[in-house]
Short mmCIF file of C-alpha atoms and ligand atoms in Angstrom, two decimals:
data_model
loop_
_atom_site.label_atom_id
_atom_site.label_comp_id
_atom_site.label_asym_id
_atom_site.label_seq_id
_atom_site.Cartn_x
_atom_site.Cartn_y
_atom_site.Cartn_z
CA MET W 4 -18.50 -123.05 191.99
CA PRO W 5 -16.80 -126.16 191.15
CA ALA W 6 -17.73 -127.02 187.62
CA LYS W 7 -19.41 -130.11 186.92
CA VAL W 8 -19.05 -131.09 183.45
CA GLU W 9 -23.01 -133.37 183.70
CA ARG W 10 -23.71 -128.89 184.09
CA LEU W 11 -21.04 -128.12 181.06
CA ALA W 12 -20.82 -131.56 178.63
CA SER W 13 -22.76 -131.71 175.28
CA ALA W 14 -25.43 -134.16 175.23
CA LEU W 15 -22.86 -136.16 172.41
CA ALA W 16 -20.64 -136.22 175.37
CA GLN W 17 -23.28 -138.17 177.86
CA GLY W 18 -25.24 -139.64 175.37
CA GLY W 19 -22.73 -142.80 176.26
CA ALA W 20 -20.03 -144.42 178.04
CA PRO W 21 -16.44 -143.22 176.08
CA LEU W 22 -15.09 -146.52 173.78
CA PHE W 23 -12.50 -147.71 176.61
CA PHE W 24 -11.83 -151.03 178.27
CA PRO W 25 -10.96 -151.33 181.97
CA ASP W 26 -7.59 -152.26 183.39
CA PRO W 27 -8.13 -155.89 184.20
CA PRO W 28 -8.13 -157.05 187.74
CA ALA W 29 -4.80 -158.88 188.35
CA PRO W 30 -1.39 -158.32 186.05
CA VAL W 31 -1.43 -159.45 182.89
CA THR W 32 0.98 -162.11 181.97
CA PHE W 33 -0.63 -162.90 178.56
CA ASN W 34 -2.05 -159.89 176.64
CA PHE W 35 -4.23 -161.90 173.95
CA ASP W 36 -6.21 -158.48 174.14
CA GLN W 37 -5.72 -155.84 171.76
CA GLY W 38 -5.38 -157.13 168.09
CA ILE W 39 -2.38 -155.20 167.22
CA ALA W 40 0.58 -156.09 164.44
CA ALA W 41 3.27 -158.72 165.52
CA GLU W 42 6.24 -156.32 167.39
CA GLU W 43 9.59 -159.13 165.27
CA THR W 44 7.45 -157.68 161.59
CA PHE W 45 7.92 -154.59 161.70
CA PRO W 46 10.20 -153.13 159.89
CA LEU W 47 12.27 -151.22 161.36
CA GLU W 48 15.78 -151.19 159.25
CA GLU W 49 14.00 -150.68 156.67
CA LEU W 50 11.73 -147.39 157.93
CA LYS W 51 15.63 -146.31 159.82
CA GLU W 52 17.19 -146.33 156.11
CA LEU W 53 14.44 -144.58 154.25
CA SER W 54 13.76 -141.73 157.19
CA ALA W 55 17.19 -140.52 157.12
CA ARG W 56 17.27 -140.81 152.86
CA ILE W 57 13.80 -138.34 152.66
CA ILE W 58 14.98 -136.33 155.08
CA ASP W 59 18.08 -135.80 153.50
CA ARG W 60 15.91 -135.68 149.96
CA ASP W 61 12.90 -133.35 151.07
CA GLU W 62 14.68 -131.18 153.83
CA GLY W 63 12.03 -129.35 155.58
CA ARG W 64 9.27 -129.94 153.13
CA ALA W 65 9.00 -133.76 154.25
CA LEU W 66 7.75 -131.82 158.04
CA GLU W 67 5.55 -129.24 156.15
CA TYR W 68 0.97 -129.63 155.86
CA ILE W 69 0.66 -130.10 152.43
CA SER W 70 3.80 -129.82 149.25
CA PHE W 71 5.11 -127.13 148.95
CA ASP W 72 9.01 -126.92 147.09
CA TYR W 73 11.91 -124.79 147.79
CA ASP W 74 13.74 -122.80 144.17
CA LYS W 75 17.30 -122.41 146.70
CA ALA W 76 19.21 -120.54 143.91
CA ASN W 77 16.90 -118.37 143.95
CA ASP W 78 15.62 -118.54 147.73
CA ASP W 79 12.10 -118.51 147.64
CA ILE W 80 9.15 -121.16 147.93
CA ILE W 81 7.58 -122.14 145.34
CA TYR W 82 3.49 -123.11 145.50
CA ILE W 83 3.02 -125.80 143.41
CA SER W 84 -1.41 -126.62 143.54
CA SER W 85 -1.01 -128.24 146.18
CA TYR W 86 -3.96 -127.15 148.90
CA ILE W 87 -6.50 -129.86 148.11
CA GLU W 88 -3.25 -131.93 150.33
CA LEU W 89 -4.45 -130.37 153.88
CA VAL W 90 -8.36 -132.55 153.30
CA LEU W 91 -6.93 -135.16 150.81
CA GLY W 92 -3.87 -135.78 152.47
CA HIS W 93 -0.28 -136.05 150.99
CA THR W 94 -0.35 -136.18 146.78
CA GLY W 95 2.35 -138.98 145.99
CA MET W 96 1.03 -141.58 148.66
CA ARG W 97 -2.32 -141.43 147.29
CA GLU W 98 -0.90 -142.33 143.99
CA GLN W 99 0.94 -144.94 145.16
CA LEU W 100 -2.00 -146.40 146.96
CA ALA W 101 -3.44 -145.92 143.65
CA GLN W 102 -1.34 -148.07 142.05
CA TRP W 103 -1.09 -150.71 144.84
CA MET W 104 -4.40 -151.31 145.55
CA GLY W 105 -4.96 -151.22 141.69
CA ALA W 106 -3.66 -153.71 140.80
CA LYS W 107 -4.13 -155.89 143.81
CA GLN W 108 -7.61 -155.85 143.84
CA GLY W 109 -7.67 -155.78 139.34
CA ILE W 110 -9.46 -152.31 139.93
CA ASP W 111 -8.24 -149.86 136.66
CA TRP W 112 -10.46 -147.23 137.39
CA LEU W 113 -8.28 -145.47 140.99
CA GLU W 114 -6.50 -142.58 140.72
CA ALA W 115 -5.13 -139.94 143.54
CA ASP W 116 -8.46 -138.21 143.20
CA ASN W 117 -9.73 -141.27 144.62
CA TYR W 118 -7.96 -141.18 148.43
CA ILE W 119 -9.37 -138.47 151.26
CA LEU W 120 -5.90 -139.91 154.23
CA THR W 121 -6.85 -140.12 157.42
CA SER W 122 -5.24 -141.43 160.16
CA GLY W 123 -5.30 -144.50 160.89
CA SER W 124 -9.04 -145.88 159.05
CA VAL W 125 -11.15 -145.26 162.02
CA GLN W 126 -11.01 -141.83 161.30
CA ALA W 127 -11.99 -142.88 157.27
CA ILE W 128 -14.68 -144.65 159.63
CA ALA W 129 -16.45 -141.57 161.47
CA MET W 130 -15.61 -139.32 158.91
CA ALA W 131 -17.65 -141.74 156.53
CA ILE W 132 -20.68 -142.20 159.28
CA ASN W 133 -21.15 -137.58 159.22
CA ALA W 134 -20.52 -137.29 156.17
CA PHE W 135 -23.94 -139.82 154.75
CA LEU W 136 -25.73 -140.93 157.58
CA ASP W 137 -28.00 -137.37 159.82
CA PRO W 138 -29.61 -138.27 162.69
CA GLY W 139 -32.73 -141.00 162.62
CA GLU W 140 -32.12 -142.37 159.68
CA GLY W 141 -30.59 -146.39 159.02
CA ALA W 142 -27.57 -148.00 159.74
CA LEU W 143 -26.61 -151.88 159.03
CA VAL W 144 -23.88 -153.02 160.81
CA GLU W 145 -22.75 -157.01 161.59
CA ALA W 146 -24.32 -158.58 164.45
CA ALA W 147 -20.80 -158.88 166.19
CA SER W 148 -18.59 -155.71 165.02
CA PHE W 149 -15.86 -153.50 165.45
CA PRO W 150 -17.18 -151.59 168.73
CA TYR W 151 -15.77 -147.58 167.11
CA ALA W 152 -17.71 -147.96 164.11
CA MET W 153 -21.05 -148.66 166.22
CA ARG W 154 -20.05 -145.65 168.68
CA PHE W 155 -19.98 -143.27 166.29
CA MET W 156 -23.53 -144.60 164.85
CA GLN W 157 -25.27 -144.19 168.32
CA MET W 158 -23.25 -140.90 168.30
CA ARG W 159 -24.27 -139.35 165.69
CA GLY W 160 -28.23 -140.74 165.99
CA ALA W 161 -28.45 -143.44 162.85
CA ASP W 162 -30.90 -145.80 163.60
CA MET W 163 -28.81 -148.27 163.98
CA ARG W 164 -29.87 -152.46 163.53
CA ALA W 165 -27.90 -155.81 163.69
CA VAL W 166 -28.00 -157.34 160.53
CA GLU W 167 -26.93 -161.95 161.71
CA ILE W 168 -23.76 -164.03 159.97
CA ASP W 169 -22.67 -166.69 159.99
CA GLU W 170 -19.46 -168.63 159.12
CA HIS W 171 -19.80 -167.05 155.67
CA GLY W 172 -20.27 -163.22 157.46
CA MET W 173 -23.33 -161.65 157.46
CA VAL W 174 -26.46 -163.12 156.01
CA PRO W 175 -27.96 -160.99 152.88
CA GLU W 176 -31.90 -162.50 153.66
CA SER W 177 -30.86 -161.56 157.57
CA LEU W 178 -29.91 -157.57 155.25
CA GLU W 179 -33.29 -158.02 153.46
CA SER W 180 -35.24 -158.73 156.09
CA ARG W 181 -33.90 -155.96 158.03
CA LEU W 182 -34.45 -153.35 155.23
CA LYS W 183 -37.96 -153.77 154.57
CA GLU W 184 -38.11 -153.13 159.00
CA PHE W 185 -37.44 -150.01 157.87
CA VAL W 186 -39.42 -148.97 155.24
CA ALA W 187 -41.81 -150.51 157.51
CA ASP W 188 -40.62 -148.15 159.99
CA GLY W 189 -40.47 -145.36 158.15
CA VAL W 190 -37.26 -145.27 158.01
CA ARG W 191 -34.72 -144.38 155.60
CA PRO W 192 -31.62 -147.29 155.92
CA LYS W 193 -28.84 -145.92 153.97
CA PHE W 194 -25.99 -147.11 155.14
CA LEU W 195 -23.82 -150.59 155.39
CA TYR W 196 -21.29 -150.63 157.22
CA VAL W 197 -19.08 -154.63 156.97
CA ILE W 198 -16.76 -156.81 157.29
CA PRO W 199 -16.17 -158.57 154.62
CA THR W 200 -12.69 -160.56 154.73
CA PHE W 201 -11.82 -161.87 158.06
CA GLN W 202 -15.02 -160.04 160.00
CA LEU W 203 -14.24 -158.75 163.46
CA PRO W 204 -14.60 -160.49 166.26
CA THR W 205 -15.43 -163.88 163.71
CA GLY W 206 -12.61 -164.34 161.32
CA VAL W 207 -14.92 -164.98 158.68
CA VAL W 208 -14.96 -164.63 154.95
CA MET W 209 -17.64 -163.70 153.09
CA PRO W 210 -17.79 -165.96 150.29
CA LEU W 211 -18.82 -164.28 145.77
CA LYS W 212 -22.20 -164.88 146.05
CA ARG W 213 -22.87 -163.25 148.81
CA ARG W 214 -20.74 -160.12 148.19
CA LEU W 215 -23.09 -159.83 144.92
CA ARG W 216 -26.28 -160.25 146.79
CA ILE W 217 -25.26 -157.81 149.15
CA LEU W 218 -24.46 -155.10 147.21
CA GLU W 219 -27.33 -155.54 144.77
CA LEU W 220 -29.67 -155.52 148.03
CA ALA W 221 -27.98 -151.83 148.54
CA GLU W 222 -28.69 -151.14 144.83
CA GLU W 223 -32.73 -151.70 145.23
CA TYR W 224 -32.57 -149.79 148.36
CA ASP W 225 -30.03 -147.10 147.81
CA LEU W 226 -27.52 -147.40 149.77
CA VAL W 227 -23.87 -146.42 150.78
CA VAL W 228 -21.92 -149.45 151.53
CA LEU W 229 -18.06 -148.87 153.52
CA GLU W 230 -16.03 -152.20 153.42
CA ASP W 231 -13.58 -152.40 156.00
CA ASN W 232 -10.47 -154.03 154.25
CA VAL W 233 -8.32 -153.77 157.51
CA TYR W 234 -7.37 -157.25 158.09
CA GLY W 235 -8.46 -158.01 153.36
CA ASP W 236 -4.63 -158.17 152.86
CA LEU W 237 -3.81 -160.46 155.74
CA ARG W 238 -4.22 -163.73 154.24
CA TYR W 239 -1.87 -166.95 154.83
CA GLU W 240 -4.04 -169.28 153.46
CA GLY W 241 -6.95 -169.63 150.63
CA GLU W 242 -6.98 -167.62 147.58
CA HIS W 243 -7.98 -164.42 147.61
CA LEU W 244 -11.97 -162.65 146.73
CA PRO W 245 -12.73 -159.87 145.03
CA THR W 246 -13.29 -157.05 147.41
CA LEU W 247 -16.95 -155.01 146.83
CA LEU W 248 -14.83 -151.65 145.74
CA SER W 249 -13.47 -154.05 143.21
CA LEU W 250 -17.83 -155.18 141.55
CA ASP W 251 -19.59 -152.50 142.29
CA ARG W 252 -20.99 -151.38 139.27
CA ASN W 253 -22.74 -148.61 140.99
CA GLY W 254 -20.28 -146.28 142.25
CA ARG W 255 -21.82 -146.92 146.35
CA VAL W 256 -19.21 -148.53 147.29
CA ILE W 257 -16.50 -147.15 149.49
CA GLN W 258 -13.49 -149.16 150.90
CA SER W 259 -11.30 -148.23 154.57
CA SER W 260 -8.32 -149.73 155.33
CA SER W 261 -4.32 -148.68 156.95
CA PHE W 262 -1.26 -149.31 157.02
CA SER W 263 -1.81 -150.23 160.88
CA LYS W 264 -2.03 -154.04 160.35
CA THR W 265 -0.26 -154.14 157.53
CA VAL W 266 3.09 -152.40 158.73
CA ALA W 267 2.99 -150.59 161.98
CA PRO W 268 -0.03 -148.90 164.04
CA ALA W 269 2.14 -145.91 165.01
CA LEU W 270 2.32 -144.78 161.53
CA ARG W 271 -1.89 -143.45 162.13
CA LEU W 272 -1.90 -143.48 158.39
CA GLY W 273 -5.32 -145.34 157.31
CA TRP W 274 -7.33 -144.08 153.74
CA MET W 275 -10.55 -144.59 151.90
CA ALA W 276 -11.16 -145.28 148.72
CA GLY W 277 -14.00 -145.11 146.97
CA PRO W 278 -15.57 -142.78 143.65
CA LYS W 279 -14.77 -140.04 143.68
CA GLU W 280 -18.05 -138.35 143.90
CA LEU W 281 -17.98 -140.53 147.43
CA ILE W 282 -14.49 -139.22 148.66
CA GLY W 283 -15.50 -135.66 148.47
CA ALA W 284 -18.67 -136.32 150.95
CA LEU W 285 -15.87 -136.85 153.06
CA ALA W 286 -14.08 -134.19 152.08
CA ALA W 287 -16.70 -132.21 153.01
CA VAL W 288 -17.14 -132.86 156.50
CA ARG W 289 -13.03 -133.07 156.96
CA GLN W 290 -12.16 -130.20 159.51
CA ASP W 291 -9.13 -130.84 160.27
CA LEU W 292 -5.67 -129.80 158.80
CA GLY W 293 -5.00 -133.59 157.39
CA THR W 294 -2.68 -135.70 158.48
CA SER W 295 0.90 -135.97 158.36
CA GLN W 296 3.04 -135.64 155.67
CA TRP W 297 6.12 -137.39 156.88
CA THR W 298 3.74 -140.77 157.36
CA ALA W 299 3.05 -140.61 154.29
CA ARG W 300 6.29 -139.53 152.44
CA LEU W 301 8.30 -142.20 154.33
CA MET W 302 4.38 -144.64 153.25
CA ALA W 303 4.86 -143.58 149.82
CA GLU W 304 8.31 -144.30 149.57
CA PHE W 305 7.90 -147.43 151.16
CA LEU W 306 5.30 -148.12 148.29
CA ALA W 307 7.09 -146.89 145.41
CA GLU W 308 9.81 -149.07 146.17
CA GLY W 309 8.67 -152.13 145.95
CA LYS W 310 8.75 -153.39 150.14
CA LEU W 311 5.18 -153.50 151.25
CA GLU W 312 3.96 -155.94 149.05
CA PRO W 313 7.24 -158.42 150.74
CA HIS W 314 6.75 -156.95 153.76
CA ILE W 315 3.03 -158.25 154.09
CA GLU W 316 4.23 -161.56 153.07
CA ARG W 317 6.29 -162.28 155.72
CA ALA W 318 4.51 -160.47 157.85
CA ASN W 319 1.73 -163.43 156.97
CA GLU W 320 4.24 -166.69 157.49
CA VAL W 321 4.25 -164.69 161.70
CA TYR W 322 1.27 -164.40 161.66
CA ARG W 323 0.20 -168.31 160.34
CA ARG W 324 3.43 -169.88 162.81
CA LYS W 325 0.86 -168.29 165.46
CA ARG W 326 -2.48 -168.92 164.53
CA ASP W 327 -1.27 -172.78 163.63
CA ILE W 328 0.13 -172.57 167.67
CA ALA W 329 -2.54 -170.53 168.96
CA VAL W 330 -4.88 -173.92 166.92
CA GLU W 331 -2.73 -176.68 168.16
CA THR W 332 -2.55 -174.97 172.17
CA VAL W 333 -6.48 -173.89 172.67
CA ARG W 334 -7.32 -177.84 170.23
CA GLU W 335 -5.03 -178.98 173.63
CA HIS W 336 -5.67 -177.34 176.31
CA CYS W 337 -9.80 -175.88 176.02
CA GLY W 338 -10.40 -179.52 174.30
CA GLU W 339 -14.20 -179.90 174.37
CA HIS W 340 -15.26 -177.11 175.85
CA VAL W 341 -15.10 -174.57 172.64
CA THR W 342 -15.98 -174.12 168.50
CA PHE W 343 -13.62 -172.16 166.97
CA SER W 344 -12.83 -172.57 163.25
CA VAL W 345 -9.15 -172.45 162.38
CA PRO W 346 -8.57 -168.45 159.87
CA GLU W 347 -7.34 -167.89 157.02
CA GLY W 348 -6.08 -165.15 157.44
CA ALA W 349 -5.62 -161.51 160.27
CA PHE W 350 -5.13 -161.64 164.22
CA TYR W 351 -7.97 -163.92 165.94
CA LEU W 352 -9.57 -166.68 166.87
CA TRP W 353 -12.99 -166.26 167.71
CA LEU W 354 -14.06 -168.87 170.98
CA ALA W 355 -17.72 -169.85 171.62
CA LEU W 356 -17.87 -172.08 175.47
CA ASP W 357 -20.02 -174.66 175.75
CA GLU W 358 -23.03 -173.34 177.89
CA SER W 359 -21.54 -175.82 180.49
CA VAL W 360 -19.14 -173.82 181.34
CA ASP W 361 -19.71 -170.74 184.10
CA TRP W 362 -18.98 -168.16 181.48
CA GLU W 363 -18.33 -165.25 184.69
CA SER W 364 -16.23 -167.27 186.57
CA ALA W 365 -13.84 -168.15 183.71
CA GLN W 366 -13.43 -165.25 183.14
CA ARG W 367 -12.49 -164.76 186.38
CA ASP W 368 -9.47 -167.15 187.15
CA ALA W 369 -8.73 -166.58 183.25
CA SER W 370 -7.84 -163.02 185.09
CA MET W 371 -6.41 -163.65 187.85
CA ALA W 372 -4.46 -166.32 185.97
CA GLY W 373 -2.39 -162.98 184.09
CA VAL W 374 -4.27 -163.94 180.88
CA PHE W 375 -6.13 -160.68 178.94
CA CYS W 376 -8.65 -161.61 176.38
CA ARG W 377 -11.61 -159.40 174.53
CA PRO W 378 -15.48 -161.52 176.20
CA GLY W 379 -18.01 -161.14 173.55
CA GLU W 380 -19.90 -157.74 175.14
CA LYS W 381 -17.28 -156.30 173.63
CA PHE W 382 -18.50 -156.70 169.50
CA MET W 383 -22.28 -157.84 170.09
CA GLY W 384 -23.75 -156.29 173.65
CA ALA W 385 -24.39 -158.27 176.72
CA GLU W 386 -26.91 -160.78 176.64
CA ALA W 387 -26.13 -161.77 172.69
CA GLY W 388 -22.08 -162.13 173.53
CA ARG W 389 -21.95 -164.07 176.86
CA GLY W 390 -20.01 -167.03 176.61
CA PHE W 391 -18.17 -165.27 173.01
CA LEU W 392 -14.22 -164.28 173.66
CA ARG W 393 -11.38 -163.14 171.36
CA ILE W 394 -8.88 -164.31 171.67
CA ALA W 395 -5.89 -161.44 169.52
CA PHE W 396 -3.10 -163.97 168.98
CA SER W 397 -1.12 -161.25 166.35
CA HIS W 398 1.09 -159.45 169.34
CA ALA W 399 2.46 -162.29 171.95
CA PRO W 400 5.63 -164.12 171.11
CA ASP W 401 5.07 -167.31 170.90
CA HIS W 402 6.05 -168.91 173.79
CA GLU W 403 3.24 -166.62 175.45
CA LEU W 404 1.36 -167.57 173.10
CA ARG W 405 1.65 -171.46 174.57
CA ARG W 406 2.01 -170.59 178.52
CA GLY W 407 -1.52 -168.31 178.52
CA LEU W 408 -3.20 -170.31 176.07
CA ALA W 409 -2.60 -173.34 178.20
CA ALA W 410 -3.70 -170.80 181.32
CA LEU W 411 -6.94 -170.20 179.75
CA GLY W 412 -7.62 -173.71 178.71
CA LYS W 413 -7.16 -174.40 182.46
CA ALA W 414 -10.09 -171.84 183.69
CA ILE W 415 -12.46 -173.08 181.04
CA ARG W 416 -12.17 -176.90 182.53
CA ASP W 417 -11.84 -175.79 185.84
CA ASN W 418 -15.19 -173.85 185.75
CA VAL W 419 -16.90 -176.53 183.66
CA LYS W 420 -20.26 -176.78 185.91
CA GLN W 421 -21.02 -180.17 187.20
C1 PLP Z 11 -11.73 -154.04 161.88
C2 PLP Z 11 -11.26 -152.60 162.08
N1 PLP Z 11 -11.42 -152.02 161.32
C3 PLP Z 11 -10.46 -150.68 161.51
C4 PLP Z 11 -9.73 -150.62 162.35
C5 PLP Z 11 -8.88 -149.64 162.25
O1 PLP Z 11 -7.53 -149.30 163.03
P1 PLP Z 11 -6.64 -148.31 161.99
O2 PLP Z 11 -7.14 -146.89 162.29
O3 PLP Z 11 -5.31 -148.61 163.55
O4 PLP Z 11 -6.45 -148.30 161.42
C6 PLP Z 11 -9.49 -152.09 163.55
C7 PLP Z 11 -8.47 -151.79 164.84
O5 PLP Z 11 -8.32 -152.40 165.48
C8 PLP Z 11 -10.36 -152.88 163.26
O6 PLP Z 11 -10.35 -153.89 164.34
#
């Protein structure tokens, strides 16, 4: 009998389409779809030199599951107490993260055990959802948000509800209304997923007053708050704002991030930071054999030698330049048919198209011209997402940004309804 996946796949696997982004109908000439760090920022020489040095220094230990030590004179492996690394990840990396983030975010209580290392921050988000949400419990997300986080909440069977956002991010009054609705419906609200700095996909930053109000509501309703800070360090203009993790006084905020956007996605090195008890809950749902010792050792050394901050500064110069090119070209070619705010950091322009533009045919023309962007529907559902477009300007070379956004502008102008 031929295998039939409908009979074999679990309810979870059959519970919805996997998150994938279909290939465009025509060859892609201008890829503004994925939010990827610019290849020109990858620290190739530094990583090459460090890799050789770490192999010379640590030899085979760099390639183990966990830290062992080796006594060459006696030809003995020395077991040091490092089994915790199977769960939390390489200790040296976690120590470095604690120092770097502690200094950068002004947090004085961070130590190695306030971290769990993960394969990119997406895994950290997935583990947090498993750690804090039971099926049927209430989860809150911004009305436009990171599709992977939303998909994990759905897979967990959470009751997920959307909180309004505006040009200052999540609206606290809307959060309060949703929380009251949960209570009125007899649902326990439990988990808030929020991107306060360079929100995805809108790029907006939440002001301090809202951050504080959201923490007050979290306290009042006894929530766990997951602050996604994956873009937080990519600020090329304006002042850094205090993170929710740094403002929290009640031990209910955890913060996810990674090196994917600041250094290189192939490292697949992310983390969750937070109070030890909450990190312990993530550890309790981890059922793999941890993250790579190799990339952790590499990045621990990168941090220890003070290479990360100057690297981020150089990368931010690149993104500022690309942002300026994107803004100028969109203004010139899309003109009065789109509105957007100019982001002070990260990778994206979030365009709202004028109602006079025929959305479907503008998208079709753009993709036939080889322009690949991500439509709003991917972040906020079919109805609400219509007429919004996310442009990732981070990855494309400058000349492609200019030519591709000019082609997008033409597709938009050609489809203004009479
Ligand atoms: C908002 C947001 N969070 C998290 C991630 C996760 O990336 P990674 O798993 O590479 O850290 C992304 C990547 O696009 C993102 O946009």
